[in-house]
Amino acid sequence: MAAFIQKLFKSRKANPATVPRTPAKSEPSQPSQEETRQLLKKQQEQQLGSNPDQAQLATLAIDGLTASIRLEAAAALTDEVQLQQVQKRAKGRDKSVYQTVKQSLQSLKEQQAAETAVRQRIKTLIGQAEDQAASEDLKLYQARLEALQDNWSEVQSSATAEQSQQFLEAVHQCRERLKQMEQARQEEARHREQALQRSETLALLEQTLSDLTSQESSALPSLSALDALQKTQENRWLEATRDTQVEKQEQKDYESRMLALRNYLSAVRRFTQARDTLSELTQVAGTEEADDGHRQKALELLKEIEWPSDFPQPAELAPVRKLAGKPRPAQPAGGNRDEQKAASEALHNTLPKLESALEAKQFKESKQLLKLAQNQFQQLDGRQRKQLQARMQLLTGQFRELSDWQGFATEPKQLALCEQMEHLADQPIEPEIKAERIKELQNEWRDLGGSSDRSLWSRFKAASDTAYEPCKAYFEAKSDLKQANLHTREAICDQLEHFLANADWSSIDWKAAERIHQTARQEWKSAWPVDFKDNRLVQKRFDELLKQLERPLDDERLKNEALKQAIVDRARALIEHEPLQEAMEQAKALQTEWKAIGITRHREDRKMWQAFRKACDQIFARRDAQRSARQQATEEADQAAQAVLAQYQHLDAEANEAMLSEARAAVKQVAGGALSGEVRERVQQLRQRLDRITQARAMANTLESWKTLITDKAQGRLADDALPPHWAKLSNGTDRLAGKDLAIRAEILAGAPTPEHDQQRRMEIQVQRLAEGLGNGETETPLKELERLVALWCSQPGGDDVTPENADRLNRALDAMLASD
């Protein structure tokens, strides 16, 4: 299409003054103005529909034939540079295009600002999530995490894969933190509940004992109710003390109260079983039928029942106690003098030993010595007995107290151990815990010294066997597990041995070797339990293999620690290094070097890292200090600049040159300061406005000089040396144009009106310019192109068209150009 148009209007490029015109009858018929307009319009529409580039769209937005073409081209523009150029050229010429391009630029800026805001928000959310993961502030932790996730869902689609990974890792750490917090809360609640249960158990036992001591002697409590209470409270205490810390005083209070309850319960049980005997003795008591046999039977019954002294005695026991309290007849003593002397000396030797044993509370020794002393005492006559009777009664009373204490402390405890073992047999407890508890109870039984009551021992032994029965299968399976774990440990040793035999320490992956070391230790620890005897040789082999692996690892760690220590020293040297930017860059390079160094000992690495981090923090603290200083300098510079802006921001083209020079000097002075972005932009805008005013004045002067040259050329008084030197280059290589065509082209460039009789020619030139622009792919600024037209006007020979009329049209076009700018 462009070639056709060039061919169609080729003859019009010739200068009419030099090219002879052929007769009218031989000229080809020219298209009418409407046909040319339709042809140009069709060409531009086709160009719009063929996906033109941004430069072509910019040309159509300015030179489009119709307003709809210009608007469509302007609306399709997306490149910021082209939009700015079109906006500048359309200003004052095409209001619709200007507004469209202005809105596009505004939308583009808003879109860029929105994208920047989203990117900044993504970074902020990631930072907040990472801070949340490391924060020690647990207040509203869950709510803050949910708010972060809600905010992230709004920008997640705009985040990169790396940013999403960073955020999700931080959220995962937060959730792990929440899980730990929840577990801690549950554990704390469990401990509180256990403490409450223990407190309630102690209170209930205390209340029960108080009720039992204050009840009337005529009424005994229900044996089944007491038994149920004792067992339930034992179970309750067992659960309330599982896996928790119990104070010694609290445990002591429980044991003392439970022991008192057990003793009372046992006494009630024995009293109930002995009711028939009690009834028989009660009938005999106070009658003539009572004899020594009844009295001995009453004594044995009272000893068997052994009613606790802290609780009110049942009324049924009163007559029996009265029956048992009747004195026995004294036994006669005899023997000759020598026997009496020997018995007296033996008794005098025995009594100090008995006193010492009683003082030491040695029950067995005291019992044997008292029996020996009583036998020796029975051998004495009445006179010698009388001398030692008070001492014997005292020692007998002391032994009775020791015996009562021993019976009180031992038998109820042994009975309680039987009951605890029987209760333990019915409990669904883990075998390990159950076996440990059985062992504890058995140790307590042994610590009490056993029992002379075979029935009580048989009861404890049967309960122990029953309780241990479920543990047998477990420990058999555990024995198999121990054997399997032993084989696992042997396999670990084999793998370590194979690795050490084939390791090339000169090129080994040290981190992988360290992981092998850690994994071997972890797997070895996991292969537990094992039989101690069978494990001895395997353990020795494993320890030796670990030493062989640790030696090169330790050497490598020491070497790497030396490298890291050197980095720490270099970082410390950078603290006062100048320039600061170089120090920061070197510090960042040191951080990269640090990451590249291999394995080290964790504790030593932590110390060196803290020292390295401290040095880096001091380096970057200098940057922060400089930033603070720059910020202060910026604030001061902004204040000075704002004063200049307030003074000169209303200057316009009417200002005199002195005022403009003063404003330029003031702007130049404040522009060199450390301004903030917003103030710098306002200063730049003021500078640009001053430059535009100066350029406009310079352009007006230039155009005035061009108008003088144009007029001089038309009047034939233009000297050849009056033209600017570079105009010769502008006019070279360009076909000669008629003066009228030069005027029309100038009117097109300046947007000035063309006389009615030259409208047809203006349309043809517009088509020609469009074809030239599409063919060259390059566009000149209107002012540059106008200067070329003026240069052609002044440099080409005079002719019929170089007339004052065309000169006036050229000058009016220059005035229109000046007015549009």
mmCIF file of N, CA, C and O in Angstrom, residues 659-692:
data_model
loop_
_atom_site.group_PDB
_atom_site.id
_atom_site.type_symbol
_atom_site.label_atom_id
_atom_site.label_comp_id
_atom_site.label_asym_id
_atom_site.label_seq_id
_atom_site.Cartn_x
_atom_site.Cartn_y
_atom_site.Cartn_z
ATOM 1 N N MET A 659 14.330 37.358 38.055
ATOM 2 C CA MET A 659 13.637 36.457 38.968
ATOM 3 C C MET A 659 13.900 34.994 38.605
ATOM 4 O O MET A 659 14.123 34.152 39.471
ATOM 5 N N LEU A 660 13.892 34.712 37.279
ATOM 6 C CA LEU A 660 14.158 33.348 36.842
ATOM 7 C C LEU A 660 15.581 32.920 37.213
ATOM 8 O O LEU A 660 15.811 31.785 37.648
ATOM 9 N N SER A 661 16.550 33.802 37.017
ATOM 10 C CA SER A 661 17.941 33.470 37.359
ATOM 11 C C SER A 661 18.070 33.212 38.862
ATOM 12 O O SER A 661 18.755 32.270 39.303
ATOM 13 N N GLU A 662 17.403 34.048 39.648
ATOM 14 C CA GLU A 662 17.445 33.856 41.101
ATOM 15 C C GLU A 662 16.815 32.524 41.503
ATOM 16 O O GLU A 662 17.338 31.803 42.351
ATOM 17 N N ALA A 663 15.690 32.189 40.848
ATOM 18 C CA ALA A 663 15.006 30.922 41.153
ATOM 19 C C ALA A 663 15.870 29.738 40.752
ATOM 20 O O ALA A 663 15.976 28.742 41.493
ATOM 21 N N ARG A 664 16.521 29.832 39.560
ATOM 22 C CA ARG A 664 17.374 28.721 39.132
ATOM 23 C C ARG A 664 18.548 28.527 40.089
ATOM 24 O O ARG A 664 18.919 27.396 40.412
ATOM 25 N N ALA A 665 19.129 29.584 40.538
ATOM 26 C CA ALA A 665 20.251 29.478 41.479
ATOM 27 C C ALA A 665 19.800 28.849 42.800
ATOM 28 O O ALA A 665 20.490 27.987 43.374
ATOM 29 N N ALA A 666 18.624 29.271 43.273
ATOM 30 C CA ALA A 666 18.116 28.715 44.541
ATOM 31 C C ALA A 666 17.792 27.235 44.401
ATOM 32 O O ALA A 666 18.101 26.418 45.287
ATOM 33 N N VAL A 667 17.173 26.874 43.263
ATOM 34 C CA VAL A 667 16.834 25.470 43.028
ATOM 35 C C VAL A 667 18.098 24.637 42.901
ATOM 36 O O VAL A 667 18.192 23.511 43.421
ATOM 37 N N LYS A 668 19.099 25.159 42.202
ATOM 38 C CA LYS A 668 20.360 24.443 42.040
ATOM 39 C C LYS A 668 21.016 24.209 43.398
ATOM 40 O O LYS A 668 21.611 23.156 43.653
ATOM 41 N N GLN A 669 20.918 25.188 44.282
ATOM 42 C CA GLN A 669 21.553 25.071 45.597
ATOM 43 C C GLN A 669 20.887 23.985 46.445
ATOM 44 O O GLN A 669 21.563 23.184 47.090
ATOM 45 N N VAL A 670 19.531 23.947 46.456
ATOM 46 C CA VAL A 670 18.847 22.954 47.303
ATOM 47 C C VAL A 670 18.790 21.588 46.649
ATOM 48 O O VAL A 670 18.639 20.571 47.326
ATOM 49 N N ALA A 671 18.912 21.530 45.291
ATOM 50 C CA ALA A 671 18.814 20.240 44.602
ATOM 51 C C ALA A 671 20.001 19.345 44.946
ATOM 52 O O ALA A 671 19.914 18.124 44.830
ATOM 53 N N GLY A 672 21.106 19.917 45.345
ATOM 54 C CA GLY A 672 22.271 19.100 45.668
ATOM 55 C C GLY A 672 22.218 18.486 47.053
ATOM 56 O O GLY A 672 23.096 17.698 47.420
ATOM 57 N N GLY A 673 21.196 18.803 47.860
ATOM 58 C CA GLY A 673 21.103 18.269 49.214
ATOM 59 C C GLY A 673 20.523 16.861 49.242
ATOM 60 O O GLY A 673 20.098 16.310 48.222
ATOM 61 N N ALA A 674 20.508 16.269 50.440
ATOM 62 C CA ALA A 674 19.996 14.899 50.620
ATOM 63 C C ALA A 674 18.481 14.954 50.786
ATOM 64 O O ALA A 674 17.935 14.786 51.879
ATOM 65 N N LEU A 675 17.779 15.214 49.684
ATOM 66 C CA LEU A 675 16.332 15.394 49.730
ATOM 67 C C LEU A 675 15.620 14.053 49.780
ATOM 68 O O LEU A 675 16.119 13.046 49.284
ATOM 69 N N SER A 676 14.408 14.070 50.348
ATOM 70 C CA SER A 676 13.548 12.893 50.284
ATOM 71 C C SER A 676 12.965 12.779 48.885
ATOM 72 O O SER A 676 13.021 13.719 48.082
ATOM 73 N N GLY A 677 12.416 11.612 48.592
ATOM 74 C CA GLY A 677 11.919 11.367 47.242
ATOM 75 C C GLY A 677 10.840 12.346 46.827
ATOM 76 O O GLY A 677 10.860 12.893 45.712
ATOM 77 N N GLU A 678 9.862 12.595 47.713
ATOM 78 C CA GLU A 678 8.747 13.470 47.365
ATOM 79 C C GLU A 678 9.227 14.907 47.135
ATOM 80 O O GLU A 678 8.861 15.551 46.145
ATOM 81 N N VAL A 679 10.059 15.408 48.057
ATOM 82 C CA VAL A 679 10.535 16.789 47.920
ATOM 83 C C VAL A 679 11.458 16.905 46.712
ATOM 84 O O VAL A 679 11.431 17.906 45.985
ATOM 85 N N ARG A 680 12.296 15.868 46.487
ATOM 86 C CA ARG A 680 13.177 15.908 45.318
ATOM 87 C C ARG A 680 12.358 15.992 44.034
ATOM 88 O O ARG A 680 12.715 16.704 43.086
ATOM 89 N N GLU A 681 11.255 15.237 44.008
ATOM 90 C CA GLU A 681 10.417 15.261 42.810
ATOM 91 C C GLU A 681 9.805 16.656 42.619
ATOM 92 O O GLU A 681 9.742 17.172 41.492
ATOM 93 N N ARG A 682 9.369 17.283 43.712
ATOM 94 C CA ARG A 682 8.804 18.639 43.588
ATOM 95 C C ARG A 682 9.860 19.644 43.141
ATOM 96 O O ARG A 682 9.597 20.527 42.322
ATOM 97 N N VAL A 683 11.099 19.500 43.673
ATOM 98 C CA VAL A 683 12.188 20.389 43.241
ATOM 99 C C VAL A 683 12.487 20.167 41.768
ATOM 100 O O VAL A 683 12.708 21.117 40.997
ATOM 101 N N GLN A 684 12.464 18.859 41.361
ATOM 102 C CA GLN A 684 12.734 18.554 39.952
ATOM 103 C C GLN A 684 11.643 19.143 39.064
ATOM 104 O O GLN A 684 11.920 19.645 37.963
ATOM 105 N N GLN A 685 10.391 19.068 39.547
ATOM 106 C CA GLN A 685 9.295 19.650 38.760
ATOM 107 C C GLN A 685 9.460 21.164 38.617
ATOM 108 O O GLN A 685 9.224 21.729 37.538
ATOM 109 N N LEU A 686 9.888 21.813 39.713
ATOM 110 C CA LEU A 686 10.116 23.256 39.634
ATOM 111 C C LEU A 686 11.266 23.561 38.680
ATOM 112 O O LEU A 686 11.185 24.491 37.869
ATOM 113 N N ARG A 687 12.317 22.762 38.767
ATOM 114 C CA ARG A 687 13.438 22.965 37.850
ATOM 115 C C ARG A 687 12.986 22.767 36.405
ATOM 116 O O ARG A 687 13.358 23.538 35.508
ATOM 117 N N GLN A 688 12.188 21.732 36.155
ATOM 118 C CA GLN A 688 11.724 21.483 34.788
ATOM 119 C C GLN A 688 10.837 22.626 34.298
ATOM 120 O O GLN A 688 10.899 23.017 33.115
ATOM 121 N N ARG A 689 9.997 23.147 35.215
ATOM 122 C CA ARG A 689 9.147 24.260 34.795
ATOM 123 C C ARG A 689 9.999 25.487 34.452
ATOM 124 O O ARG A 689 9.739 26.180 33.464
ATOM 125 N N LEU A 690 11.030 25.732 35.269
ATOM 126 C CA LEU A 690 11.932 26.843 34.945
ATOM 127 C C LEU A 690 12.655 26.597 33.623
ATOM 128 O O LEU A 690 12.836 27.523 32.819
ATOM 129 N N ASP A 691 13.055 25.325 33.413
ATOM 130 C CA ASP A 691 13.720 24.991 32.153
ATOM 131 C C ASP A 691 12.769 25.180 30.978
ATOM 132 O O ASP A 691 13.177 25.660 29.902
ATOM 133 N N ARG A 692 11.505 24.784 31.184
ATOM 134 C CA ARG A 692 10.536 24.945 30.084
ATOM 135 C C ARG A 692 10.331 26.423 29.767
ATOM 136 O O ARG A 692 10.205 26.814 28.604
#
